[in-house]
Amino acid sequence: MSDKLAEKIKIKSAKRMRDIMTTYYLDAMTAGQNNKQVAWITSGGPVEPLVAMDIIPIYPENHGAMIGASKMGEDLCIKAENMGYSSDLCSYARTDISCSVVKGGPIGGLPKPDMLICCNNICGTVLKWYEVQARFYNVPLFILDTPICHTRYSSEIARYVRAQIDEYIVFLETITKRKFDYDKMARVGKLAYESQLLWQKVLNTTAHKPSPMSAFDAFFFLALIVTLRGTQIAVDFYKDLLEEMEQRIKDGISMVPDEKYRLLWDNLPVWYRLKWLSQKFSDHNACLVADTYTSAWCGAIKYTDENHFLDSMAEAYTRIYLNIGVDQMADQVLDMIKFYDADGFLMHSNRSCKPYSFGQMDIMKIVREKADIPVLMIEADMVDPRSFSQSQVETRIDAFMEIIKQRSS
Amino acid sequence: MKEIKVFHNAIKDVPAIASKIKENQKKIIGTLCSYAPEELIYAAGFHPMRLFSSKSDIVLAEQHLQAYCCSLVRGVLEDSLSGQLDFLYGTVFPHTCDSIQRLSDIWRMNGRYEFFADVVLPAKVNTQSARTYMVDVLTKFKKDLETAAGREITDTDLRDSIKKFNLIRKNLSKIYALQSKKPGIIKGADLYAIVKGSMVMDRDEVADLLPAIVANLEKMDAPEKCGKRIVVSGSICDSPDIYTAIEAAGGVIVGDDLCTGQRWFEGEVLNDGNPVNAIATRYMDRIICPAKHSSPTARGENMISLARKNRADGVIFMLLKFCDPHAFDYPYLKEFLEKEGIKNLLIEMDDQQQNLGQLSTRFETFIHYI
Ligand code: SF4
Ligand code: SF4
């Protein structure tokens, strides 16, 4: 690719996003000096009440992604194993646990939490992981228990989770020794809603052919909807990003030059091989147009009532992608295949993430039958590179792309 | 002891137990977790049967679950898909770990049985709202069972059932207490057979057999030679050979912290007031499984008290490979034990296959060293 072309397809908002994230982490690092409190929270956790209380939310999973992307995962995983944690555990958890002790990673560890907020809507792993950190930092832990909706969201679940939202607020009031500001909460709720809508719109732009961005970009731009949801910053940023994408569509700029094939990705990214994978698909004129992962932060928006945010939070946080039955997940995949007009489905069988990966083989079967497109499953781990065999994955991707090419010719 | 023999014979052939139960016009509901409300199942006129893997080679389950899923979950799915569990009328899945959660989906989607229920109990057991939710979920399960049974479960049915299970639990506790007091009066393999049998056999039969065993053990004197006192901890330990190997290495099992052991049977359901509430109360108060939360240190404290109460010389962790909840707790439980000066050993196993020779050597080294 010529430098000129590379410059043209570069997404301009990327730099601003980096700046925002740097400021965010700097603020968090100096929270103590500014009399601000820090809460560690799971990626699927309800951050809005924290924002309303002026508590800085920190996401160990986002940090885990940074560790993976900067290829520091293996070392930190080994350190956790030396502490007695099995190598079969989630590598986000492993790296975070050892990082707390050795202060390693790309930013020298995260700021110490004043409290921990764990929502198990993504997995049971976070429950155990946050218990580990609650012992290590000796700080209060709040658990938002969102029972899995295998087949339905029941009235029992609704009542239980709603009650816990109130318990959450009491927890925050107790720790901060401040009253909860419901008016501010309403404003934060609206902003959260707005930013999720915008994020959805950004992701939707890739339905356009050729796609103005790829899932690899979505993995990157995801950081704000996770960490700064509920702030004006996120809303402004995604407005601009959306505008940029729409402009790219108008100008005919695509992420993959000469895009011919469109693929859907399942599961977390392989953080330490993003560049390689993206190049690999590009070489085949294939664009990863969408994924099941980044859309999880706007998937439950239909359950959110922006005018009654707290009340609707229970449902919106319970009925997220990973907290539903495998058959419902398959339905969503089928919808995405249709919406993005995907020619193939790529599944990352992720050793780290059992709730995401178990059931994938059934989804694979359903997709083959109902969408009639080729499906490839590759074995990897999102942060720990030791279970990734590049040559094997390469051969399999090449063979997979061959099939797709033959089918479309 | 002839009563113990009955247990041994029964668990050797689970399908035979199943056909006997079905001959008595009882339908069988399989369970996969110690949080499966057996009292409700029994009260509805069904037979609750804990499912274990038959340890057949994984062939059909390969098409549904990756190799990094625990051998219990893969093994049970294999049995189901290969038709070995066709005696089941249905299954119930209480929410446990991420793997069981997905097994439930896969099971339902590939459904072979008439009855299916998810009993998604709360993951935390330390708040009022969790208790209310637990009662709601149990009540709903009771209704599902009633629909399946085509009849109401009356409070009398439930009280009788609770009484039966309390009796079974109390006697199992007594057997463990006697073993701890007079270590060696009962062989590890016998203990294993009794506990496993109590999870799969006809409960009326179990309730008849256990008191006789207790009475016998009460009369017996403690063996003169006593091995090193060992407590085992983990999820399931479905292999009598492991118990035997520990004994051969010079140990004697005086207590456990297993899903298929004391964690399952300790604690009584108070049989007054609303029976469903009472069942919930037991679950709320019970020693937690690592997939549940009561406090960040609850299991550590329990581990210490268990080891102290049984004057354990050592603790052996027997963890199934790929089991997340237990693997997360291991480092801290180990640390807690070490602070108390209690030696411990970690064995990572695969329920499907065990290298007994290697295990024996590790047990010998450990027991020699404590
Ligand atoms: S990667 Fe999977 S197991 Fe790990 S924290 Fe995220 S959802 Fe949980
Ligand atoms: S052994 Fe562990 S991973 Fe397997 S079903 Fe039990 S709790 Fe889950």
Coordinates of C-alpha atoms in Angstrom, one line a residue, chain A residues 14-259:
Chain A
A14 CA -8.1 7.9 16.1
K15 CA -5.7 10.5 17.4
R16 CA -8.4 12.3 19.3
M17 CA -9.5 9.1 20.9
R18 CA -5.9 8.4 22.0
D19 CA -5.7 11.8 23.6
I20 CA -9.0 11.3 25.4
M21 CA -7.9 8.0 26.7
T22 CA -4.6 9.4 27.9
T23 CA -6.3 12.2 29.7
Y24 CA -8.7 9.7 31.3
Y25 CA -5.9 7.5 32.6
L26 CA -3.9 10.5 33.8
D27 CA -7.0 11.7 35.7
A28 CA -7.4 8.3 37.2
M29 CA -3.8 8.0 38.2
T30 CA -3.9 11.3 40.0
A31 CA -7.4 10.8 41.5
G32 CA -6.0 10.6 45.0
Q33 CA -4.3 14.0 44.8
N34 CA -7.6 15.5 43.5
N35 CA -9.7 14.0 46.3
K36 CA -11.5 11.7 43.9
Q37 CA -12.4 8.2 44.4
V38 CA -11.7 5.3 42.1
A39 CA -14.0 2.3 41.4
W40 CA -12.9 -0.7 39.5
I41 CA -15.8 -2.0 37.5
T42 CA -16.4 -4.9 35.1
S43 CA -16.9 -4.1 31.4
G44 CA -20.6 -4.9 31.5
G45 CA -21.2 -3.2 34.8
P46 CA -23.5 -0.2 35.4
V47 CA -21.1 2.7 35.3
E48 CA -23.7 5.5 35.2
P49 CA -24.3 5.8 38.9
L50 CA -20.5 6.1 39.4
V51 CA -20.4 8.9 36.8
A52 CA -23.3 10.6 38.6
M53 CA -21.3 10.4 41.9
D54 CA -18.1 11.8 40.3
I55 CA -16.3 8.5 41.0
I56 CA -13.7 7.6 38.4
P57 CA -14.5 4.2 36.9
I58 CA -11.6 2.0 36.0
Y59 CA -12.0 -1.0 33.8
P60 CA -9.5 -3.8 34.4
E61 CA -10.7 -5.5 31.2
N62 CA -9.8 -2.4 29.2
H63 CA -6.4 -2.5 30.8
G64 CA -6.2 -6.2 30.0
A65 CA -6.8 -5.4 26.4
M66 CA -4.0 -2.8 26.5
I67 CA -1.7 -5.4 28.0
G68 CA -2.6 -7.8 25.3
A69 CA -2.2 -5.3 22.5
S70 CA 1.2 -4.2 23.9
K71 CA 2.2 -7.9 24.0
M72 CA 2.9 -7.9 27.7
G73 CA 0.3 -10.6 28.3
E74 CA 2.5 -13.7 28.4
D75 CA 4.8 -12.3 31.0
L76 CA 2.0 -11.2 33.3
C77 CA 0.1 -14.5 32.8
I78 CA 3.2 -16.4 33.9
K79 CA 3.5 -14.2 36.9
A80 CA 0.0 -15.1 37.9
E81 CA 0.6 -18.8 37.3
N82 CA 3.6 -18.5 39.7
M83 CA 1.2 -17.1 42.3
G84 CA -0.8 -20.3 41.9
Y85 CA -3.5 -19.2 39.4
S86 CA -4.1 -21.9 36.8
S87 CA -3.1 -21.2 33.2
D88 CA -6.7 -22.1 32.2
L89 CA -8.2 -19.1 33.9
C90 CA -9.3 -16.0 31.9
S91 CA -6.2 -14.0 30.9
Y92 CA -7.8 -10.7 31.7
A93 CA -8.1 -11.9 35.2
R94 CA -4.7 -13.4 35.3
T95 CA -2.9 -10.3 34.0
D96 CA -4.9 -8.0 36.3
I97 CA -4.2 -10.1 39.4
S98 CA -0.4 -10.2 38.8
C99 CA -0.3 -6.6 37.6
S100 CA -1.7 -5.5 40.9
V101 CA 1.1 -7.2 42.7
V102 CA 4.0 -6.3 40.4
K103 CA 2.8 -3.0 39.0
G104 CA 3.6 -4.1 35.5
G105 CA 2.0 -3.5 32.2
P106 CA 2.1 -0.6 29.7
I107 CA 1.1 2.1 32.3
G108 CA 2.7 0.6 35.4
G109 CA -0.5 -0.8 36.9
L110 CA -3.9 0.7 37.6
P111 CA -4.7 3.2 40.3
K112 CA -5.7 1.5 43.6
P113 CA -9.4 1.1 43.9
D114 CA -11.5 2.6 46.7
M115 CA -14.3 0.2 45.8
L116 CA -15.0 -2.7 43.4
I117 CA -18.2 -3.0 41.4
C118 CA -18.7 -6.4 39.8
C119 CA -21.6 -7.2 37.6
N120 CA -21.8 -10.9 36.6
N121 CA -23.8 -10.3 33.4
I122 CA -20.7 -11.3 31.4
C123 CA -19.4 -14.3 33.3
G124 CA -18.9 -16.0 36.6
T125 CA -15.2 -15.3 36.3
V126 CA -15.6 -11.7 37.3
L127 CA -17.2 -12.7 40.5
K128 CA -14.1 -14.8 41.5
W129 CA -11.7 -12.2 40.1
Y130 CA -13.2 -9.4 42.1
E131 CA -13.1 -11.4 45.2
V132 CA -9.4 -11.8 44.7
Q133 CA -9.0 -8.1 44.4
A134 CA -11.3 -7.4 47.3
R135 CA -8.9 -9.4 49.4
F136 CA -5.8 -7.9 47.9
Y137 CA -6.9 -4.3 48.2
N138 CA -9.1 -4.8 51.2
V139 CA -11.8 -2.5 49.8
P140 CA -15.6 -2.9 49.7
L141 CA -17.1 -5.0 46.9
F142 CA -20.5 -4.6 45.4
I143 CA -21.9 -7.4 43.3
L144 CA -24.8 -6.7 40.9
D145 CA -26.1 -10.2 40.4
T146 CA -27.9 -10.4 37.0
P147 CA -29.2 -14.0 36.6
I148 CA -28.8 -15.4 33.2
C149 CA -31.9 -15.3 31.0
H150 CA -31.5 -18.7 29.3
T151 CA -34.9 -18.4 27.7
R152 CA -36.6 -15.3 29.2
Y153 CA -36.3 -12.3 31.4
S154 CA -38.7 -13.2 34.2
S155 CA -40.5 -11.0 36.6
E156 CA -38.5 -12.6 39.5
I157 CA -35.3 -11.5 37.8
A158 CA -36.7 -8.0 37.1
R159 CA -37.6 -7.5 40.8
Y160 CA -34.3 -8.9 42.1
V161 CA -32.1 -6.8 39.8
R162 CA -34.2 -3.7 40.4
A163 CA -33.8 -4.1 44.1
Q164 CA -30.1 -4.3 43.7
I165 CA -29.9 -1.0 41.8
D166 CA -31.2 0.6 45.0
E167 CA -28.7 -1.3 47.0
Y168 CA -26.0 -0.2 44.7
I169 CA -26.9 3.5 45.3
V170 CA -26.9 2.9 49.1
F171 CA -23.5 1.3 48.7
L172 CA -22.2 4.3 46.9
E173 CA -23.7 6.7 49.4
T174 CA -22.1 4.9 52.3
I175 CA -18.7 4.8 50.8
T176 CA -18.6 8.4 49.5
K177 CA -20.6 9.7 52.5
R178 CA -22.5 11.8 50.0
K179 CA -26.1 11.8 49.0
F180 CA -26.9 10.4 45.6
D181 CA -27.9 13.1 43.1
Y182 CA -30.9 11.7 41.2
D183 CA -31.1 14.8 39.0
K184 CA -27.6 14.3 37.9
M185 CA -28.2 10.6 37.4
A186 CA -31.1 11.5 35.0
R187 CA -28.7 13.6 33.0
V188 CA -26.0 11.0 33.0
G189 CA -28.6 8.4 31.9
K190 CA -29.6 10.5 28.9
L191 CA -25.9 10.9 27.9
A192 CA -25.3 7.2 28.3
Y193 CA -28.3 6.5 26.1
E194 CA -27.3 9.0 23.5
S195 CA -23.7 7.7 23.3
Q196 CA -25.0 4.1 22.9
L197 CA -27.3 5.2 20.1
L198 CA -24.4 6.9 18.4
W199 CA -22.1 3.9 18.9
Q200 CA -24.8 1.7 17.3
K201 CA -24.9 4.1 14.4
V202 CA -21.2 4.1 14.0
L203 CA -21.2 0.3 13.9
N204 CA -24.1 0.4 11.4
T205 CA -22.1 2.4 8.9
T206 CA -20.2 -0.7 8.0
A207 CA -23.3 -2.1 6.4
H208 CA -22.3 0.1 3.5
K209 CA -20.4 -1.4 0.7
P210 CA -17.5 -0.9 0.8
S211 CA -17.2 -0.6 4.5
P212 CA -15.7 2.7 5.8
M213 CA -14.1 0.9 8.8
S214 CA -13.6 -2.6 10.0
A215 CA -14.2 -4.5 13.2
F216 CA -10.5 -3.9 14.0
D217 CA -11.3 -0.2 14.2
A218 CA -14.4 -1.0 16.2
F219 CA -12.2 -2.9 18.7
F220 CA -10.2 0.3 19.1
F221 CA -13.0 2.8 19.2
L222 CA -14.9 0.7 21.7
A223 CA -12.8 1.9 24.6
L224 CA -14.8 5.1 25.0
I225 CA -18.3 3.6 25.1
V226 CA -17.0 1.3 27.8
T227 CA -15.0 3.7 29.9
L228 CA -16.7 7.1 29.4
R229 CA -20.3 6.1 28.8
G230 CA -22.6 8.7 30.4
T231 CA -20.3 11.7 29.7
Q232 CA -20.5 14.5 27.2
I233 CA -17.1 13.6 26.0
A234 CA -18.3 10.2 24.7
V235 CA -21.3 11.7 23.1
D236 CA -19.2 14.4 21.3
F237 CA -16.6 12.0 20.2
Y238 CA -19.0 9.5 18.7
K239 CA -20.9 12.3 17.0
D240 CA -17.7 13.2 15.3
L241 CA -16.7 9.7 14.5
L242 CA -20.1 9.1 13.0
E243 CA -19.7 12.2 10.9
E244 CA -16.3 11.0 9.7
M245 CA -17.7 7.6 8.8
E246 CA -20.5 9.2 6.8
Q247 CA -18.1 11.4 5.0
R248 CA -15.9 8.4 4.2
I249 CA -18.9 6.7 2.7
K250 CA -19.6 9.8 0.6
D251 CA -16.0 10.0 -0.5
G252 CA -15.9 6.3 -1.3
I253 CA -13.1 5.6 1.2
S254 CA -13.1 2.1 2.4
M255 CA -10.9 0.5 5.1
V256 CA -10.0 -2.4 2.9
P257 CA -9.0 -1.1 -0.5
D258 CA -10.9 -3.1 -3.1
E259 CA -13.2 -4.8 -0.6

